[in-house]
Coordinates of C-alpha atoms in Angstrom, one line a residue:
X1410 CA 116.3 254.6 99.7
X1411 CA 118.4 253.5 96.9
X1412 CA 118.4 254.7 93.6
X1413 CA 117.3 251.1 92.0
X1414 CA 114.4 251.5 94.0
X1415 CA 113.2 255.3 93.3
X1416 CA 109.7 254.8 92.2
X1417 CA 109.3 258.0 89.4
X1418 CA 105.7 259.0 88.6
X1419 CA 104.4 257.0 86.0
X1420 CA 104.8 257.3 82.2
X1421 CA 101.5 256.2 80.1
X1422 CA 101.5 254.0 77.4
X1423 CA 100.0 257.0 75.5
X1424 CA 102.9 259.2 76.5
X1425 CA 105.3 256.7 75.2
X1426 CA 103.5 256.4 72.2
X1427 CA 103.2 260.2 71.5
X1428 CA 106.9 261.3 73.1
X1429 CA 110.1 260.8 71.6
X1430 CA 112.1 258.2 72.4
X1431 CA 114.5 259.5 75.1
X1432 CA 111.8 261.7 76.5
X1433 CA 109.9 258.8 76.9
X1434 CA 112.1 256.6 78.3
X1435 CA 113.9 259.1 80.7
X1436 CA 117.3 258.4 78.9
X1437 CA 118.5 261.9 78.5
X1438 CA 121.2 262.2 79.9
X1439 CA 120.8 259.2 81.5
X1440 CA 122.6 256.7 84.0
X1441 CA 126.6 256.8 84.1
X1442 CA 126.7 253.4 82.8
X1443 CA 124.5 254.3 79.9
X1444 CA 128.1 255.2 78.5
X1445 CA 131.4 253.2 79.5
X1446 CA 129.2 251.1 81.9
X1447 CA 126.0 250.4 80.0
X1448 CA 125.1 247.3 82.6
X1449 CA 126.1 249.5 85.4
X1450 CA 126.8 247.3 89.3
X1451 CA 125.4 243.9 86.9
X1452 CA 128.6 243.2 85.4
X1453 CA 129.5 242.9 81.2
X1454 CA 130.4 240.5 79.1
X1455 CA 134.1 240.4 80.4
X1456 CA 133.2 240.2 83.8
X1457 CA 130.1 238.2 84.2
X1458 CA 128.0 238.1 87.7
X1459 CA 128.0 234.1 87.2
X1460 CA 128.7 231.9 84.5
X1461 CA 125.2 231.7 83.9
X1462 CA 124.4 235.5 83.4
X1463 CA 124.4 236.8 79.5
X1464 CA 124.0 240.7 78.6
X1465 CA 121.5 241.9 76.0
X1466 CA 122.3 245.5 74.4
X1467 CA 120.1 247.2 71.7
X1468 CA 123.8 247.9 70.0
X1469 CA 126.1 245.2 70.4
X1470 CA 127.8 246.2 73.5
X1471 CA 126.3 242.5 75.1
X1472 CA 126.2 239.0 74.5
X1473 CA 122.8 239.6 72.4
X1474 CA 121.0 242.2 70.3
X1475 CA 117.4 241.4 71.2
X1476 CA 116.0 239.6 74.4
X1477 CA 114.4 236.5 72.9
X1478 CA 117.7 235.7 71.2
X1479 CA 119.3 235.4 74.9
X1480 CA 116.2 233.8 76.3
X1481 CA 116.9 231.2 73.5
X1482 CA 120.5 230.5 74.5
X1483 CA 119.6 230.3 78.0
X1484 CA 118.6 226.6 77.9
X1485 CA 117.7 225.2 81.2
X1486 CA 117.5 226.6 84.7
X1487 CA 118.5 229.0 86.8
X1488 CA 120.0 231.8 83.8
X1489 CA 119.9 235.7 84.3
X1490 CA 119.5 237.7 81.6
X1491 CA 120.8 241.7 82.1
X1492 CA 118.9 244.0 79.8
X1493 CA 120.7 247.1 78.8
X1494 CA 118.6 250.1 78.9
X1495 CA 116.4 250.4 75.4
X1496 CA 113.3 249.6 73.0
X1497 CA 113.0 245.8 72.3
X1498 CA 110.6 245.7 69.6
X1499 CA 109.9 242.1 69.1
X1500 CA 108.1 239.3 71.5
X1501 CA 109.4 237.0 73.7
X1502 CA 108.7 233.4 75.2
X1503 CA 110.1 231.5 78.0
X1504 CA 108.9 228.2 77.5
X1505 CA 108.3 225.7 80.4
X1506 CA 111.7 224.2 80.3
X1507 CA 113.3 227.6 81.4
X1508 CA 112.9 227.5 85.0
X1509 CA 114.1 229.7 87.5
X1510 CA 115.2 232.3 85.2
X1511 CA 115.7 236.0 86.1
X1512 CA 115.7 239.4 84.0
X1513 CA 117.1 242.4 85.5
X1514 CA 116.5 245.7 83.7
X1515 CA 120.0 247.9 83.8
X1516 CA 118.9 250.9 84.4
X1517 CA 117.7 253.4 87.5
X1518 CA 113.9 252.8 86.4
X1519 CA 111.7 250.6 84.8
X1520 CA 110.9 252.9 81.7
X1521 CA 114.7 252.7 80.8
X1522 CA 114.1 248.9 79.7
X1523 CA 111.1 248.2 77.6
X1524 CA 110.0 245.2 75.8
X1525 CA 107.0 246.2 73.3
X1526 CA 105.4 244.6 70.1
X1527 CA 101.8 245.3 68.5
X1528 CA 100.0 242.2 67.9
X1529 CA 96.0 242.3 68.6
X1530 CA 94.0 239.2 69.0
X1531 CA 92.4 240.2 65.5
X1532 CA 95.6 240.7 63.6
X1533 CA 96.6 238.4 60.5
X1534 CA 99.0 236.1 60.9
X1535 CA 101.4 235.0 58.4
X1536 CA 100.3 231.8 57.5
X1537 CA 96.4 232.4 57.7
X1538 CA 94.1 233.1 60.4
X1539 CA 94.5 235.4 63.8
X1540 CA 96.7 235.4 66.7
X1541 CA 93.9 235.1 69.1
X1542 CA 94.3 236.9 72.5
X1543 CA 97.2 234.6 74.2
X1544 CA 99.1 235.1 70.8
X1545 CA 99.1 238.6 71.0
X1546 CA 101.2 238.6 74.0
X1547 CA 104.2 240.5 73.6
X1548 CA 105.8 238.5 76.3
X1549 CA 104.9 234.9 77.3
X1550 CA 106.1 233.2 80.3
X1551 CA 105.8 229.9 80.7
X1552 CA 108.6 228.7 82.9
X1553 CA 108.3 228.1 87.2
X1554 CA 110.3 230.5 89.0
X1555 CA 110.3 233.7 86.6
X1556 CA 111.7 237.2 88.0
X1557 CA 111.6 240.3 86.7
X1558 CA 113.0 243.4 88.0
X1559 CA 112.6 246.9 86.5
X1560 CA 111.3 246.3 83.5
X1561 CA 108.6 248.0 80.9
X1562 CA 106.5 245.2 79.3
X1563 CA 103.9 246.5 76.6
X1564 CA 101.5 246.3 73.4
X1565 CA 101.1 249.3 71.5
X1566 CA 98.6 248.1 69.3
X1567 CA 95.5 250.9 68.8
X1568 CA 92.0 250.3 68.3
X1569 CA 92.2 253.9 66.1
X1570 CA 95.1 252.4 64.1
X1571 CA 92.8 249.7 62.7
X1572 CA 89.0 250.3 62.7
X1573 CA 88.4 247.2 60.9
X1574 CA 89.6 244.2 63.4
X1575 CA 87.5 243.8 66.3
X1576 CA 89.6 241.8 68.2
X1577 CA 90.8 244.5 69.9
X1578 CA 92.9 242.6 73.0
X1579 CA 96.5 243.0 73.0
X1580 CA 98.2 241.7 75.7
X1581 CA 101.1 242.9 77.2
X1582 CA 102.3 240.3 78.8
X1583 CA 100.9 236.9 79.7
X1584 CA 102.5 234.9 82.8
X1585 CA 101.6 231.2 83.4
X1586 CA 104.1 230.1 85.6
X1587 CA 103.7 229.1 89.8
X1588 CA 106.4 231.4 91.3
X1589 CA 106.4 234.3 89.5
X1590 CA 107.5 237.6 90.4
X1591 CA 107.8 240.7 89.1
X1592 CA 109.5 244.0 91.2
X1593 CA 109.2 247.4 90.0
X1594 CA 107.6 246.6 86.7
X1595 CA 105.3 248.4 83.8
X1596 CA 102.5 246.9 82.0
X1597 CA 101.3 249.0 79.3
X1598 CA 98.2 248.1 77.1
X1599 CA 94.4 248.7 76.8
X1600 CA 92.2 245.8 76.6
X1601 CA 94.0 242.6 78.5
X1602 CA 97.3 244.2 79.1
X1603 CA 98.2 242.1 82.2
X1604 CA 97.7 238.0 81.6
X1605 CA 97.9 236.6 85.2
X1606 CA 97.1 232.9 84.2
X1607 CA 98.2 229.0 85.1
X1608 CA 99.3 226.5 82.5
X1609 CA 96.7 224.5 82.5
X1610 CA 92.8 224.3 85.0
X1611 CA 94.0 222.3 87.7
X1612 CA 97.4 224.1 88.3
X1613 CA 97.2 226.3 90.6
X1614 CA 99.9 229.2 89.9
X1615 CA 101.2 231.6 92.2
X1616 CA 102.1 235.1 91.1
X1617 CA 103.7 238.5 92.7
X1618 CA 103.6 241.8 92.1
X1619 CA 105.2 244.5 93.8
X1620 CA 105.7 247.9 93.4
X1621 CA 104.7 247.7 89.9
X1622 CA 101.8 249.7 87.7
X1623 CA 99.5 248.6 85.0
X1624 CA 97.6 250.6 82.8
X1625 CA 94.4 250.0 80.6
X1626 CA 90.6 249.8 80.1
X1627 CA 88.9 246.6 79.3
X1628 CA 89.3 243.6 81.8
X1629 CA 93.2 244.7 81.7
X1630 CA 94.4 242.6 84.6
X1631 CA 92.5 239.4 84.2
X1632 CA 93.0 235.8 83.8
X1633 CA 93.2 232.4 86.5
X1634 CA 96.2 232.5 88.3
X1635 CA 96.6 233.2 92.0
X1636 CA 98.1 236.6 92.0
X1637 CA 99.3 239.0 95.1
X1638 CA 99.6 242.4 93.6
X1639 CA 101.5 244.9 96.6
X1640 CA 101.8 248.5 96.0
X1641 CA 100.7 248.6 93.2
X1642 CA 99.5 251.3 90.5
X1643 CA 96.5 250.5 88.4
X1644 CA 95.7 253.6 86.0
X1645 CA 92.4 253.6 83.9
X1646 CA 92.7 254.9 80.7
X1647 CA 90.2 257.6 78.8
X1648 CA 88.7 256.3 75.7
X1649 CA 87.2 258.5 72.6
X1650 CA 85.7 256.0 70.8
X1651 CA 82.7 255.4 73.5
X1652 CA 80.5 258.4 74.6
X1653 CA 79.4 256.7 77.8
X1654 CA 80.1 254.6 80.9
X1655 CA 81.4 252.2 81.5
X1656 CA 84.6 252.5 79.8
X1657 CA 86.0 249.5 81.1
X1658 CA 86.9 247.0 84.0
X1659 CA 90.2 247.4 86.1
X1660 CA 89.9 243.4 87.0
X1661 CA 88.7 240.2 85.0
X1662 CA 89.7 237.2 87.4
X1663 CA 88.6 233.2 85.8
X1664 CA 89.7 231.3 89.0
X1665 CA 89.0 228.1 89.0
X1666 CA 86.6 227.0 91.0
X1667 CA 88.9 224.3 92.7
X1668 CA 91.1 227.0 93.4
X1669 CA 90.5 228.5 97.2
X1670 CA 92.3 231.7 95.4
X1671 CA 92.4 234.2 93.0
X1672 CA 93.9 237.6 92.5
X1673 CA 94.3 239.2 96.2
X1674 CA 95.0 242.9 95.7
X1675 CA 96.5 245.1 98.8
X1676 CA 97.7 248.4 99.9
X1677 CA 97.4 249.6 96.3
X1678 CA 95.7 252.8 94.6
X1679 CA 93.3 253.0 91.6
X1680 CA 94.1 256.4 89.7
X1681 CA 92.5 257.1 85.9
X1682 CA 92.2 259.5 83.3
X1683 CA 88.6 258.5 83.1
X1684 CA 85.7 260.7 84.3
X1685 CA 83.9 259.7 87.6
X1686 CA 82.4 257.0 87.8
X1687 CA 83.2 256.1 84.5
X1688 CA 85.1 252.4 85.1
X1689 CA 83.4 249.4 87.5
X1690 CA 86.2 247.6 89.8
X1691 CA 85.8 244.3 88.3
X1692 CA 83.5 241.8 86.2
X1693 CA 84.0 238.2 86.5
X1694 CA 85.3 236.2 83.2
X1695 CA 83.9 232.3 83.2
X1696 CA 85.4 231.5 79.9
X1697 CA 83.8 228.8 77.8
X1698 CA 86.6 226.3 78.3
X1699 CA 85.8 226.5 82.3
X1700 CA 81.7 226.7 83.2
X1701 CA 82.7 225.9 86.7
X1702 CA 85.3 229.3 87.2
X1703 CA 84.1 231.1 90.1
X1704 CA 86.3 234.3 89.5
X1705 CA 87.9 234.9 93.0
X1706 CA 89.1 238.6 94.1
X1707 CA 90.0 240.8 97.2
X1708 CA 90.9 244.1 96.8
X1709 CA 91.9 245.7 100.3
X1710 CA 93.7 248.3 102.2
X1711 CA 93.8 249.9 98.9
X1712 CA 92.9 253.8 97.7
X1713 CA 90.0 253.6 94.8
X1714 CA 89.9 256.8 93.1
X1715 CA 86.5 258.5 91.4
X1716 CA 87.2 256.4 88.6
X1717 CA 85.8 253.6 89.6
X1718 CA 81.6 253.6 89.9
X1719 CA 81.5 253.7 93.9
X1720 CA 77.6 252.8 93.4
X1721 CA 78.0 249.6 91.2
X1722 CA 81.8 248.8 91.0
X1723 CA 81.0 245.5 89.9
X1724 CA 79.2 244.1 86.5
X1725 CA 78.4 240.9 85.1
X1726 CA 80.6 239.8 81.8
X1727 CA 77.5 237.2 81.7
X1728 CA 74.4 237.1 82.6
X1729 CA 74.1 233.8 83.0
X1730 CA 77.4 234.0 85.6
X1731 CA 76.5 236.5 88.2
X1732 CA 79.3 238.7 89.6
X1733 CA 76.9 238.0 93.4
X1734 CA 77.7 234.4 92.5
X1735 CA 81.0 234.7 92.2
X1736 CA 84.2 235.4 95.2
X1737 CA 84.1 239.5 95.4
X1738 CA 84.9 241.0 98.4
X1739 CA 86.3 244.3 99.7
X1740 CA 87.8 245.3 103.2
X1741 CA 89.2 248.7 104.5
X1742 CA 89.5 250.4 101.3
X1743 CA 89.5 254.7 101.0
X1744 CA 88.9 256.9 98.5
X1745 CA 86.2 258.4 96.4
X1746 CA 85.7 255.4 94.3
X1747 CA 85.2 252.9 97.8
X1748 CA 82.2 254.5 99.4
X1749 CA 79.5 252.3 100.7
X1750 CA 76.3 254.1 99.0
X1751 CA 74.9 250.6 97.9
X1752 CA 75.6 248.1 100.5
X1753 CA 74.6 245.3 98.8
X1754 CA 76.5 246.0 95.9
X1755 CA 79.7 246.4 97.7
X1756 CA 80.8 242.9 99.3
X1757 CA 82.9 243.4 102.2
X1758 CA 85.0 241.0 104.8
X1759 CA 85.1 240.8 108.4
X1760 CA 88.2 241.0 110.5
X1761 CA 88.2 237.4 111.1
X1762 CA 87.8 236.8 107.4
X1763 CA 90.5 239.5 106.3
X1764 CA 93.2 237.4 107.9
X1765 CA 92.7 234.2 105.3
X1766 CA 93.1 237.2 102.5
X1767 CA 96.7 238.0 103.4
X1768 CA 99.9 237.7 101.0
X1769 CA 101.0 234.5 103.2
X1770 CA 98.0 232.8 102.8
X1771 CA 98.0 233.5 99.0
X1772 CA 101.5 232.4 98.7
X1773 CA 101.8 230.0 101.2
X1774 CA 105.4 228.4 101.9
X1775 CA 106.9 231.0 98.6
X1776 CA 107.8 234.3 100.5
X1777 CA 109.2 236.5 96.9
X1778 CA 108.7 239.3 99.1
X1779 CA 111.2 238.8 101.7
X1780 CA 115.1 239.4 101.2
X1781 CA 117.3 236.4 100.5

């Protein structure tokens, strides 16, 4: 295949907080165009793709120096923005009016780019109070029509760092847009690292995710939106500040209840650091603003490691909201962590019903994953 689209094994957010830089970010010696040609086939500055790309580099070498300062200039629709490889410490938001915008991360693999900041949902904020969990996004995207290609997105805020806040979610990246798509990304977090949400409770947005892997431990893919996530990687974090199980929940969906849709997960894998049984699948989130949610998600054709509690892969976030109550359902899944032990605990679809859980039927007339 080509060498944009080598998948390498996996870098943890731990290992890029612990490993130096270039280690870390596989930059040593790095791509040929790390040099003379840091924005390698995408063009530069002197020779732009279209009139409506811009070039970010970490040291000058682009139109911009950070990522949010090109987002900024790239009023209206339809911009790319090529991202040199580097660390971006600093957050990001493409507001509403943005549409249709695409980021391309320059190098060979997604840990070359990486977009990180450490805001928690308990963390001060300037002018008084907290952020909250949405404003501890690193990256918020707001806009209809978002890509991203190869790309690291991440919060490297610790629980041991500050023993004193206990709001402890820090979110990677939160994505409220209908038609967007992300190829060959990185989330890294703990708790709520991936955001998968909708603008407001009666839009209905649509997401994609391919190829891309997302670590964490509590609820860290959660949120409303209606999200296909494709060959993806979903790696469970240890934890040694709890002494038992469970130490968290892969997925936390909140569809709306007017929604048909939630998150529909396929031909994926479930790996962790974790000890057996030590994470549940999924819990649902009915969040105060929304009594009616009825948290939707199908995880198929997907490898569940011994991670996940194969007994009881599901828990309530609520006892008054039920995960039995709520739109959980399995088909054709392998692994350790997918035996039936417990039927009733594990919900699973018929062949008839498998076919309305399908990418197309999630997406419905947006096809992200085809080739233009």
């Amino acid at each position: 295949m080509p060498s944009h689209d080598r998948v390498l094994p996996p870098l943890s957010r731990r290992g890029f907080l612990t490993a130096g830089t270039a280690a870390a970010l596989a930059l040593a010696p790095g791509p040929a165009w790390a040099g003379p040609r840091p924005f390698g086939r995408y063009g530069s500055p002197t020779a732009r793709l279209t009139p409506k790309t811009l070039y970010v580099h970490p040291a000058g070498r682009g139109d911009f120096t950070s990522v949010q300062a090109a987002v900024t200039a790239a009023s209206g629709s339809g911009w790319t923005l090529v991202v040199a490889p580097g660390t971006y410490r600093e957050t990001v938001a493409v507001d509403a009016t943005r549409t249709d915008m695409t980021g391309i991360g320059a190098g060979d693999d997604p840990r070359a780019v990486v977009i990180v900041y450490d805001n928690a949902a308990g963390t001060p904020k300037p002018g008084g109070g907290t952020y909250g969990t949405t404003g501890s996004a690193t990256t918020l995207v707001q806009a209809d029509g978002f890509t991203a290609h190869r790309i690291t997105f991440a919060n490297d805020w610790l629980r041991a760092d500050h023993p004193g806040v206990s709001g402890t979610q820090a979110v990677a990246i939160k994505v409220q847009g209908d038609r967007s798509a992300f190829h060959h990304c990185r989330f890294l977090g703990h708790q709520d690292t991936l955001y998968a949400d909708s603008m407001a409770l009666g839009v209905f947005a649509r997401q994609y995710f391919a190829h891309c892997y997302a670590e964490g431990d509590v609820d860290f893919v959660f949120g409303r939106g209606t999200a296909v996530f494709e060959h993806c990687h979903f790696r469970t974090l240890t934890r040694t500040d709890l002494s038992s199980a469970p130490y968290g929940f892969v997925f936390a969906p909140s569809t709306a209840g007017a929604n048909p849709r939630g998150y529909l997960v396929t031909r994926s894998r479930v790996t962790g650091e974790a000890p057996d049984a030590y994470y549940k699948l999924a819990r649902p989130w009915v969040p105060s603003s929304d009594p009616t949610a009825r948290p939707s998600l199908t995880v198929r054709d997907t490898h569940l490691g011994p991670g996940i509690d194969a007994v009881a892969p599901y828990a309530n976030m609520s006892d008054s909201f039920p995960w039995q109550d709520q739109r959980f359902a399995e088909y054709r899944n392998t692994g350790p962590g997918a035996v039936v032990t417990v039927p009733e605990n594990r919900p699973r679809l018929t062949a008839t019903e498998a076919e309305s859980h399908t990418r197309g039927a999630y997406l419905g007339d947006w096809r992200p994953y085809e080739r233009p």
